[in-house]
PDB file of C-alpha atoms in Angstrom:
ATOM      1  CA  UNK A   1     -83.403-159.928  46.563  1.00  0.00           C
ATOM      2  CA  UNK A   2     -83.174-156.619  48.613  1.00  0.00           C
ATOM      3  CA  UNK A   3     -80.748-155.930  50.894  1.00  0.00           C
ATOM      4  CA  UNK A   4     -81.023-154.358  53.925  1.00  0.00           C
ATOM      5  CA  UNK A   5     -78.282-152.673  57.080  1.00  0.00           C
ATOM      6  CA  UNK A   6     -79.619-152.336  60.301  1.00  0.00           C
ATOM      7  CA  UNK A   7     -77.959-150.640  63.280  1.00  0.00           C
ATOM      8  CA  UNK A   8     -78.353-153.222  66.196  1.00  0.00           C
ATOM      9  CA  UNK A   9     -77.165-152.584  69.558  1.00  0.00           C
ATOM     10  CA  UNK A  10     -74.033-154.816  70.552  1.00  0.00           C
ATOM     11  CA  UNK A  11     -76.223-156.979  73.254  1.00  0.00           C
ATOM     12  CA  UNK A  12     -78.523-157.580  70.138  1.00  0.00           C
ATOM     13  CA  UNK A  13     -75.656-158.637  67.643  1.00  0.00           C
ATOM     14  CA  UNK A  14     -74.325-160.591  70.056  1.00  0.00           C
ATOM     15  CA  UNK A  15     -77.145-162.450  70.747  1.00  0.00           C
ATOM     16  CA  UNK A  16     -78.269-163.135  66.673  1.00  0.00           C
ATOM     17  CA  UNK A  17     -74.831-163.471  65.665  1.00  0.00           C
ATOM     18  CA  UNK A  18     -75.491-168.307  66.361  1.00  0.00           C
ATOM     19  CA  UNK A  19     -77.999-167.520  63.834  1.00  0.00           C
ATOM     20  CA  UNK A  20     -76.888-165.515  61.193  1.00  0.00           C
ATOM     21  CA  UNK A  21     -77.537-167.749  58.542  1.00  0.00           C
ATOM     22  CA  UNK A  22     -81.179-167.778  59.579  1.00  0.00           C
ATOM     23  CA  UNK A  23     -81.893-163.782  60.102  1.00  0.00           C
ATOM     24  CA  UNK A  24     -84.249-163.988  57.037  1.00  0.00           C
ATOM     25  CA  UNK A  25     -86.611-166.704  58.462  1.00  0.00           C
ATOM     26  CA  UNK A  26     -86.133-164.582  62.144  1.00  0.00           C
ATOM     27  CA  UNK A  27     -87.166-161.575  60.581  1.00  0.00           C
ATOM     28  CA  UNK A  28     -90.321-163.521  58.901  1.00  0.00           C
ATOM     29  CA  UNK A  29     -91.065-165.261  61.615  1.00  0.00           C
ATOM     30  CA  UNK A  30     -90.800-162.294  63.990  1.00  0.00           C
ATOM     31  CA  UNK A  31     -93.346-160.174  61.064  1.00  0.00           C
ATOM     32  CA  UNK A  32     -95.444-163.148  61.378  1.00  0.00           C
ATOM     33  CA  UNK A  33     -95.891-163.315  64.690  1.00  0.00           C
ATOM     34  CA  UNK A  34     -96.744-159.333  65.202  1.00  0.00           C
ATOM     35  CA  UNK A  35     -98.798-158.884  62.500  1.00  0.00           C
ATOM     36  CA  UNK A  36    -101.236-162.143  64.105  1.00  0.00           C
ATOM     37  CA  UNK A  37    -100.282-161.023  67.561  1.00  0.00           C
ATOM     38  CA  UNK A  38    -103.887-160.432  68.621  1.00  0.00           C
ATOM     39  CA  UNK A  39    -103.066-159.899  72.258  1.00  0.00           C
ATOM     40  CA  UNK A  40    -105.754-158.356  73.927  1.00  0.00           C
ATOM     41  CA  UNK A  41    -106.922-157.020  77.210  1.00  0.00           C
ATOM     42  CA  UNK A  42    -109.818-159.942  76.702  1.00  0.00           C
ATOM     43  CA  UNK A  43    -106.996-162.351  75.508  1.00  0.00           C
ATOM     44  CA  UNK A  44    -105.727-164.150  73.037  1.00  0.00           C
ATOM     45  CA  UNK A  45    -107.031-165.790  69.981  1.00  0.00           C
ATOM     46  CA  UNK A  46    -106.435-169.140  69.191  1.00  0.00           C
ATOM     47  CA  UNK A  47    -103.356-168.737  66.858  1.00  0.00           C
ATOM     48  CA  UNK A  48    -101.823-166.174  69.499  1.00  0.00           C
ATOM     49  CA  UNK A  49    -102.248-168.691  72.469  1.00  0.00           C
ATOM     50  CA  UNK A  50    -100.406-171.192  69.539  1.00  0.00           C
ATOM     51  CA  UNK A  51     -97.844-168.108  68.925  1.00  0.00           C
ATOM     52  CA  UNK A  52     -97.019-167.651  72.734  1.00  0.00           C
ATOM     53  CA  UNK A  53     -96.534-171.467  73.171  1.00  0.00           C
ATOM     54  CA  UNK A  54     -93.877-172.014  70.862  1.00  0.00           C
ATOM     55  CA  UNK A  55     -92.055-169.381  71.909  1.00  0.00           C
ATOM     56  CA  UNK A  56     -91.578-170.896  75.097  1.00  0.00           C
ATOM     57  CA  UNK A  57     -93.045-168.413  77.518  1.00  0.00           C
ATOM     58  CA  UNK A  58     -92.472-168.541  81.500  1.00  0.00           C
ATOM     59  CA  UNK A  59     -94.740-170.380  83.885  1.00  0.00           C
ATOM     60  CA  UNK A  60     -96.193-167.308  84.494  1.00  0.00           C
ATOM     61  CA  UNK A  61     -97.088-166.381  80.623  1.00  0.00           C
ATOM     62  CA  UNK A  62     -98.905-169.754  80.601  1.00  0.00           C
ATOM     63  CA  UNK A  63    -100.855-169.576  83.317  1.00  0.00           C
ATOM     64  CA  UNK A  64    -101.822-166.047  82.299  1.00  0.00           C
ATOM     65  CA  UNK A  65    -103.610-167.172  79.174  1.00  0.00           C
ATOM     66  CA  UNK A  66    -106.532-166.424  78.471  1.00  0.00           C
ATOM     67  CA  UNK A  67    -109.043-166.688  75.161  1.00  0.00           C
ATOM     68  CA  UNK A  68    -110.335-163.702  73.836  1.00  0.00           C
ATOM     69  CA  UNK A  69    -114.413-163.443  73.833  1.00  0.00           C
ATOM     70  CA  UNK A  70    -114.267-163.644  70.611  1.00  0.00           C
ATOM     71  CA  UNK A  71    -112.806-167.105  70.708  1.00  0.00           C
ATOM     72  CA  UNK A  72    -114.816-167.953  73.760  1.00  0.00           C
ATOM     73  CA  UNK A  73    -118.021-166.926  71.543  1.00  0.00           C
ATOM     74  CA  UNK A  74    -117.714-168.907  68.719  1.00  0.00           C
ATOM     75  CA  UNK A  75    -116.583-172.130  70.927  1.00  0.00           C
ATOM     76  CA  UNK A  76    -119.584-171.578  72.567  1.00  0.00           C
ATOM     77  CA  UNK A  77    -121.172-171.378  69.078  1.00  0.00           C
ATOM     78  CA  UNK A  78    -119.581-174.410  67.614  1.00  0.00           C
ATOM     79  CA  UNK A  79    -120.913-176.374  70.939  1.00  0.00           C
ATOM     80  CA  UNK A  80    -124.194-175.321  71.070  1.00  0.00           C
ATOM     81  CA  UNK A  81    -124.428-176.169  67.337  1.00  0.00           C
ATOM     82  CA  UNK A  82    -122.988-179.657  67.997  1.00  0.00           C
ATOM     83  CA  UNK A  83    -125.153-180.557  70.839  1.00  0.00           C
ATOM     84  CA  UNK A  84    -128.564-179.728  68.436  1.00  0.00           C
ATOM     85  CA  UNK A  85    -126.562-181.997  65.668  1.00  0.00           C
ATOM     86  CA  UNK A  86    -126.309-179.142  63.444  1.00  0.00           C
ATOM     87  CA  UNK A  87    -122.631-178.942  63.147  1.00  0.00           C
ATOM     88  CA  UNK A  88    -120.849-178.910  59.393  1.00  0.00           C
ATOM     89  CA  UNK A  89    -117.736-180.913  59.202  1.00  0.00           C
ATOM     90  CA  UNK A  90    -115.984-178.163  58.311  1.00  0.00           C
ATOM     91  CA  UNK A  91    -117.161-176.434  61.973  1.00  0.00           C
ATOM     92  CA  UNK A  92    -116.490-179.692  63.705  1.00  0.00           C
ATOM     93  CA  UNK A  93    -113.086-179.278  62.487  1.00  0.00           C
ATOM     94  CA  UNK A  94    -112.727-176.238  63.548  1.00  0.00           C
ATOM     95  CA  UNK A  95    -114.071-177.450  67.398  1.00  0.00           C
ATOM     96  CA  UNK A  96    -111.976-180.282  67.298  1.00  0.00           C
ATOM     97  CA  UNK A  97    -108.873-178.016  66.310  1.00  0.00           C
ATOM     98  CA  UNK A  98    -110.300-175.187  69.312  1.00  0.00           C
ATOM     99  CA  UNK A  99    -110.299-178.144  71.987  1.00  0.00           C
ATOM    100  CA  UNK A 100    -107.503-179.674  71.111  1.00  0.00           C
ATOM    101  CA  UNK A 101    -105.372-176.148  71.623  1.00  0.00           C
ATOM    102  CA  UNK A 102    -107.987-175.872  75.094  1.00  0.00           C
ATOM    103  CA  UNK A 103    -106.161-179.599  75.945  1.00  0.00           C
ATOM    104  CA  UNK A 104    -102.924-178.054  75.112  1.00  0.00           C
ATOM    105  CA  UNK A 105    -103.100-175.063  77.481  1.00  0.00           C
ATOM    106  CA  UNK A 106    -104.830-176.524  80.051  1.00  0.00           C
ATOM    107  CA  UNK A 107    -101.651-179.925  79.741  1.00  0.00           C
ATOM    108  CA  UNK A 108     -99.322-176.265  79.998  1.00  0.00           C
ATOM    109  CA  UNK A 109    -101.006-174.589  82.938  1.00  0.00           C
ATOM    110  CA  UNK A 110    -100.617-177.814  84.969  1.00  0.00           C
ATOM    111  CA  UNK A 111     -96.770-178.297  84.069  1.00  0.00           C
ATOM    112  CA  UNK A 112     -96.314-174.682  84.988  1.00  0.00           C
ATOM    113  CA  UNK A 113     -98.124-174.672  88.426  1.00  0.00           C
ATOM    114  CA  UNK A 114     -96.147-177.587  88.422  1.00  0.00           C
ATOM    115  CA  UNK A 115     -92.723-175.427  87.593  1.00  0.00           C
ATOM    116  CA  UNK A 116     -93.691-172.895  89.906  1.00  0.00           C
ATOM    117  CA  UNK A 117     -94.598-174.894  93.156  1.00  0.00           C
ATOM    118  CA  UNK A 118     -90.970-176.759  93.180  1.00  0.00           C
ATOM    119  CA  UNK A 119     -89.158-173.588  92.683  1.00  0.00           C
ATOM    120  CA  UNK A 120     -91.326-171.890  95.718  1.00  0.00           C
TER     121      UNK A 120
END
């Protein structure tokens, strides 16, 4: 096992220092996260939009998702191909796993207009 020092400011310490027994699975999860961060001016992919979720973003965050064209492409793939009855089971999985995160955000958005109409 490597080890490593880093020079943190004392804000930073101070914040990490409730989870010092976890920094290795922070630092993983942190890689993780930026090396699939495919935030985009077009927006997100779908395991970004999954990403930004569980890190518990602001009302705002939510209700600025967006999918990415690439994303909106191939849902609009899977669907067509679903509607002729040409679908593979492993590409309805992959539609049923795309609308389920499209349920998700869309249950999100309305909990965070929600969020942001009582606070106004």
């Amino acid at each position: 096992m490597a080890h490593i020092t880093l020079q943190l400011s004392d804000n930073l310490a101070e914040r990490l220092a409730p989870f010092r027994d976890r920094l290795p699975e922070l630092l993983e999860r942190g890689l993780r996260d930026l090396l699939n961060d495919s935030r985009t001016e077009n927006g997100l992919d779908a395991e970004a939009i999954i990403a930004l979720l569980a890190r518990q973003p602001t009302p705002e965050q939510i209700l600025d998702i967006q999918p990415s064209a690439t994303l909106q492409s191939r849902v609009s793939e899977l669907l067509a191909a679903s509607k002729a009855g040409t679908l593979a089971s492993k590409e309805e999985a992959e539609l049923e796993r795309y609308l389920t995160i499209e349920h998700l955000v869309r249950l999100a958005k309305a909990h965070a207009y929600g969020q942001l109409q009582k606070s106004a």
